[in-house]
């Protein structure tokens, strides 16, 4: 037990990035775990039970504001990630972590920390689902994704606040600009539905995102890059899991469901034709 405690102290205080050690919600993982455990419990148990005998809350204006702020926040982090390295200085082949306090390292670290904060703010998406009694949208994929991403962001902020792994956040913010724009439009009301035909392409973008991260991370095992291989393993594993889960969701929602709807339409048309013939 003593050796485990010593290992934990060494990991938390000696092997972390000195630059971000004292930043908000970074020094210890405990507060983050409390937030995430509370989130999962509320989303899957306490929240639905609380809302069981209540009418759904009308949160339209709040959701519009939330989604719009997420668009702006994601766009800002995307800009900082590009200007902090990926647009001019970073190598897509190999980008080691810079533990110095250079202006570039500090700028990217601030972007990573803001990305971490944005993952916590995104937990409100599920809270809104619960309060609006949209429990069908609280899928295993949804809860898993919203729980895991803050942990990944914390690891990045705590140990790797710049370098190769930050491409994940960069691409993710680009997709979230599009995704939260969609959410913002859909939250305005049903009159916007005719402009939201591109919903299924959001899932396609998610699949493209994790495919790029998979390829970008796998190369670290072969190019001799001075980047922690354990983190590369986690990035690859995370990418594979999300490719499988988003792929399954896409097949179930946009291929099988559409096929079932088409079969139902064909059956209805055949029945109508037979009824007309009988008459």
Coordinates of C-alpha atoms in Angstrom, one line a residue:
X1 CA 0.0 0.0 0.0
X2 CA 2.9 2.4 0.8
X3 CA 4.5 1.7 -2.6
X4 CA 1.2 2.5 -4.3
X5 CA 0.9 5.8 -2.4
X6 CA 4.5 6.7 -3.3
X7 CA 3.9 5.8 -6.9
X8 CA 0.8 8.1 -7.0
X9 CA 2.7 11.0 -5.4
X10 CA 5.6 10.6 -7.8
X11 CA 3.2 10.5 -10.7
X12 CA 1.1 13.5 -9.6
X13 CA 3.9 15.8 -8.4
X14 CA 7.1 14.8 -10.2
X15 CA 6.1 13.5 -13.6
X16 CA 3.5 16.1 -14.4
X17 CA 4.0 19.3 -16.5
X18 CA 5.2 22.0 -14.1
X19 CA 3.5 24.7 -16.2
X20 CA -0.1 23.5 -15.5
X21 CA 0.4 21.9 -12.1
X22 CA -1.4 24.6 -10.1
X23 CA -4.1 25.4 -12.7
X24 CA -7.8 25.1 -11.9
X25 CA -9.0 21.4 -11.5
X26 CA -5.6 20.1 -12.7
X27 CA -3.4 19.3 -9.6
X28 CA -5.5 16.4 -8.4
X29 CA -7.9 14.0 -10.2
X30 CA -10.2 13.7 -7.2
X31 CA -12.4 16.7 -7.9
X32 CA -12.9 15.7 -11.5
X33 CA -13.9 12.1 -10.5
X34 CA -16.5 13.6 -8.1
X35 CA -17.9 15.7 -10.9
X36 CA -18.1 12.7 -13.3
X37 CA -19.5 10.3 -10.8
X38 CA -22.2 12.8 -9.9
X39 CA -22.8 13.4 -13.6
X40 CA -23.3 9.7 -14.4
X41 CA -25.5 9.2 -11.3
X42 CA -27.7 12.2 -12.2
X43 CA -27.9 11.3 -15.9
X44 CA -28.8 7.6 -15.5
X45 CA -30.6 7.4 -12.1
X46 CA -31.3 10.5 -10.0
X47 CA -32.3 12.8 -12.8
X48 CA -34.8 10.5 -14.5
X49 CA -36.3 9.6 -11.2
X50 CA -36.7 13.2 -10.2
X51 CA -38.4 14.0 -13.5
X52 CA -40.6 10.9 -13.6
X53 CA -43.8 12.6 -12.4
X54 CA -43.0 16.1 -13.6
X55 CA -43.6 17.9 -16.9
X56 CA -40.6 18.6 -19.1
X57 CA -38.9 21.9 -18.5
X58 CA -39.0 24.5 -21.3
X59 CA -35.3 25.4 -21.7
X60 CA -35.3 26.8 -25.3
X61 CA -33.7 30.2 -24.5
X62 CA -31.2 28.6 -22.2
X63 CA -30.2 26.0 -24.7
X64 CA -29.9 28.5 -27.5
X65 CA -27.5 30.5 -25.3
X66 CA -25.6 27.4 -24.2
X67 CA -25.1 26.1 -27.8
X68 CA -24.1 29.5 -29.1
X69 CA -21.6 30.0 -26.3
X70 CA -20.2 26.5 -27.2
X71 CA -19.8 27.5 -30.8
X72 CA -17.8 30.6 -29.8
X73 CA -15.7 28.7 -27.2
X74 CA -14.9 25.9 -29.6
X75 CA -14.0 28.4 -32.4
X76 CA -11.7 30.3 -30.0
X77 CA -9.9 27.1 -28.8
X78 CA -9.5 26.0 -32.4
X79 CA -7.9 29.4 -33.2
X80 CA -5.6 29.2 -30.3
X81 CA -4.6 25.6 -31.1
X82 CA -3.7 26.6 -34.7
X83 CA -1.8 29.7 -33.7
X84 CA -0.2 27.9 -30.7
X85 CA 1.5 25.4 -32.9
X86 CA -0.4 23.4 -35.5
X87 CA -0.7 26.1 -38.2
X88 CA 3.0 27.0 -38.4
X89 CA 5.4 25.2 -36.0
X90 CA 4.1 21.7 -35.2
X91 CA 4.9 18.6 -37.2
X92 CA 2.1 16.1 -38.0
X93 CA 4.8 13.4 -38.2
X94 CA 6.2 13.9 -34.7
X95 CA 5.7 16.6 -32.2
X96 CA 7.3 16.0 -28.8
X97 CA 6.0 17.7 -25.7
X98 CA 7.6 21.0 -24.8
X99 CA 7.9 21.3 -21.0
X100 CA 9.5 24.8 -21.1
X101 CA 7.8 28.1 -20.4
X102 CA 8.2 29.4 -23.9
X103 CA 5.5 31.6 -25.3
X104 CA 4.4 28.9 -27.7
X105 CA 4.3 26.2 -25.0
X106 CA 2.3 28.5 -22.7
X107 CA -0.2 29.5 -25.4
X108 CA -0.9 25.8 -26.3
X109 CA -1.2 24.9 -22.6
X110 CA -3.8 27.6 -22.1
X111 CA -5.7 26.3 -25.1
X112 CA -5.5 22.7 -23.6
X113 CA -6.8 23.9 -20.3
X114 CA -9.6 25.8 -21.9
X115 CA -10.5 22.6 -23.8
X116 CA -10.6 20.7 -20.6
X117 CA -13.0 23.3 -19.1
X118 CA -15.2 23.0 -22.3
X119 CA -15.5 19.2 -21.7
X120 CA -16.9 19.9 -18.3
X121 CA -19.3 22.5 -19.6
X122 CA -20.5 20.0 -22.2
X123 CA -21.9 17.8 -19.4
X124 CA -24.8 20.3 -19.4
X125 CA -25.9 18.7 -22.7
X126 CA -27.1 15.6 -20.7
X127 CA -28.5 17.7 -17.9
X128 CA -30.8 19.4 -20.4
X129 CA -31.8 16.0 -21.9
X130 CA -32.9 14.9 -18.4
X131 CA -34.8 18.1 -17.5
X132 CA -36.6 18.0 -20.9
X133 CA -37.3 14.2 -20.4
X134 CA -35.4 13.3 -23.6
X135 CA -34.2 10.1 -22.0
X136 CA -33.9 8.2 -25.3
X137 CA -31.0 10.5 -26.2
X138 CA -29.1 9.5 -23.1
X139 CA -27.5 6.5 -24.7
X140 CA -24.6 4.5 -23.5
X141 CA -22.5 6.1 -26.3
X142 CA -23.6 9.6 -25.1
X143 CA -22.7 9.0 -21.4
X144 CA -19.5 7.2 -22.2
X145 CA -18.3 9.9 -24.5
X146 CA -19.2 12.7 -22.1
X147 CA -17.5 10.9 -19.2
X148 CA -14.3 9.9 -20.9
X149 CA -13.5 13.1 -22.7
X150 CA -13.0 15.2 -19.5
X151 CA -10.6 12.5 -18.3
X152 CA -8.6 12.5 -21.5
X153 CA -8.5 16.4 -21.4
X154 CA -7.3 16.3 -17.7
X155 CA -4.5 13.8 -18.6
X156 CA -3.5 16.1 -21.4
X157 CA -3.6 19.2 -19.3
X158 CA -1.8 17.6 -16.4
X159 CA 1.0 15.7 -18.2
X160 CA 1.0 16.7 -21.9
X161 CA -0.2 20.3 -22.3
X162 CA 1.2 20.6 -25.8
X163 CA 2.7 18.4 -28.5
X164 CA 1.5 15.5 -30.7
X165 CA -1.7 14.6 -28.8
X166 CA -3.2 18.1 -29.0
X167 CA -4.3 17.4 -32.6
X168 CA -7.3 15.5 -31.0
X169 CA -8.5 18.6 -29.4
X170 CA -8.0 20.7 -32.5
X171 CA -10.1 18.4 -34.7
X172 CA -12.7 18.0 -31.9
X173 CA -13.2 21.7 -31.6
X174 CA -13.6 22.1 -35.4
X175 CA -16.3 19.4 -35.3
X176 CA -18.0 21.0 -32.3
X177 CA -18.3 24.3 -34.1
X178 CA -20.4 22.5 -36.6
X179 CA -22.2 20.3 -34.1
X180 CA -23.2 23.0 -31.7
X181 CA -24.3 25.2 -34.6
X182 CA -26.7 22.3 -35.5
X183 CA -27.9 22.1 -31.9
X184 CA -28.4 25.8 -31.7
X185 CA -30.5 25.8 -34.8
X186 CA -32.5 22.8 -33.7
X187 CA -33.2 24.4 -30.3
X188 CA -34.8 27.4 -31.9
X189 CA -37.9 25.3 -32.9
X190 CA -39.4 22.9 -35.4
X191 CA -39.5 25.7 -38.0
X192 CA -35.8 25.1 -38.4
X193 CA -36.1 21.4 -39.3
X194 CA -36.0 22.0 -43.0
X195 CA -32.5 23.5 -42.7
X196 CA -31.2 20.5 -40.6
X197 CA -31.1 17.8 -43.3
X198 CA -27.3 17.4 -42.6
X199 CA -27.7 15.8 -39.1
X200 CA -26.3 12.4 -40.1
X201 CA -23.1 13.9 -41.4
X202 CA -22.2 14.9 -37.8
X203 CA -21.8 11.2 -37.0
X204 CA -19.7 10.9 -40.2
X205 CA -17.5 13.7 -39.1
X206 CA -17.0 12.0 -35.7
X207 CA -15.9 8.8 -37.5
X208 CA -13.5 10.8 -39.7
X209 CA -12.1 12.5 -36.6
X210 CA -11.3 9.3 -34.7
X211 CA -9.9 7.7 -37.9
X212 CA -7.5 10.6 -38.3
X213 CA -6.5 10.4 -34.6
X214 CA -6.0 6.6 -34.9
X215 CA -3.6 7.1 -37.9
X216 CA -1.9 10.1 -36.3
X217 CA -1.2 8.1 -33.1
X218 CA -0.3 4.7 -34.6
X219 CA 2.7 6.3 -36.4
X220 CA 4.3 7.1 -33.1
X221 CA 5.1 3.4 -32.7
X222 CA 7.2 3.4 -35.8
X223 CA 8.8 6.8 -36.4
X224 CA 10.9 7.0 -33.2
X225 CA 9.2 10.1 -32.0
X226 CA 10.0 11.2 -28.4
X227 CA 6.4 11.0 -27.3
X228 CA 5.2 8.8 -24.4
X229 CA 4.2 5.5 -25.9
X230 CA 1.7 4.8 -23.1
X231 CA -0.3 7.9 -24.1
X232 CA -0.1 6.8 -27.7
X233 CA -1.6 3.4 -26.7
X234 CA -4.4 5.2 -24.9
X235 CA -5.1 7.5 -27.9
X236 CA -5.2 4.5 -30.3
X237 CA -7.4 2.4 -27.9
X238 CA -9.7 5.4 -27.4
X239 CA -10.0 5.9 -31.2
X240 CA -10.8 2.3 -31.8
X241 CA -13.5 2.3 -29.2
X242 CA -15.1 5.4 -30.5
X243 CA -14.9 4.3 -34.1
X244 CA -16.8 1.1 -33.1
X245 CA -19.4 2.9 -31.0
X246 CA -20.1 5.7 -33.5
X247 CA -20.0 3.3 -36.4
X248 CA -22.6 1.1 -34.7
X249 CA -24.7 4.1 -34.0
X250 CA -24.5 5.2 -37.6
X251 CA -25.4 1.8 -38.9
X252 CA -28.3 1.4 -36.5
X253 CA -29.7 4.9 -37.0
X254 CA -29.0 5.8 -40.6
X255 CA -28.9 2.5 -42.4
X256 CA -31.0 -0.1 -40.6
X257 CA -33.7 2.4 -39.4
X258 CA -34.0 4.0 -42.9
X259 CA -34.2 0.5 -44.4
X260 CA -37.0 -0.4 -41.9
X261 CA -38.8 2.9 -42.8
X262 CA -38.5 2.1 -46.5
X263 CA -39.8 -1.4 -46.0
X264 CA -42.8 0.0 -44.0
X265 CA -43.5 2.5 -46.8
X266 CA -43.4 -0.3 -49.4
X267 CA -45.7 -2.5 -47.3
X268 CA -48.2 0.4 -46.9
X269 CA -48.1 1.1 -50.6
X270 CA -48.7 -2.6 -51.5
X271 CA -51.6 -2.8 -49.0
X272 CA -53.1 0.4 -50.4
X273 CA -52.8 -1.0 -53.9
X274 CA -54.4 -4.3 -53.0
X275 CA -57.3 -2.5 -51.2
X276 CA -57.9 -0.3 -54.2
X277 CA -57.9 -3.3 -56.5
X278 CA -60.3 -5.1 -54.3
X279 CA -62.7 -2.1 -54.4

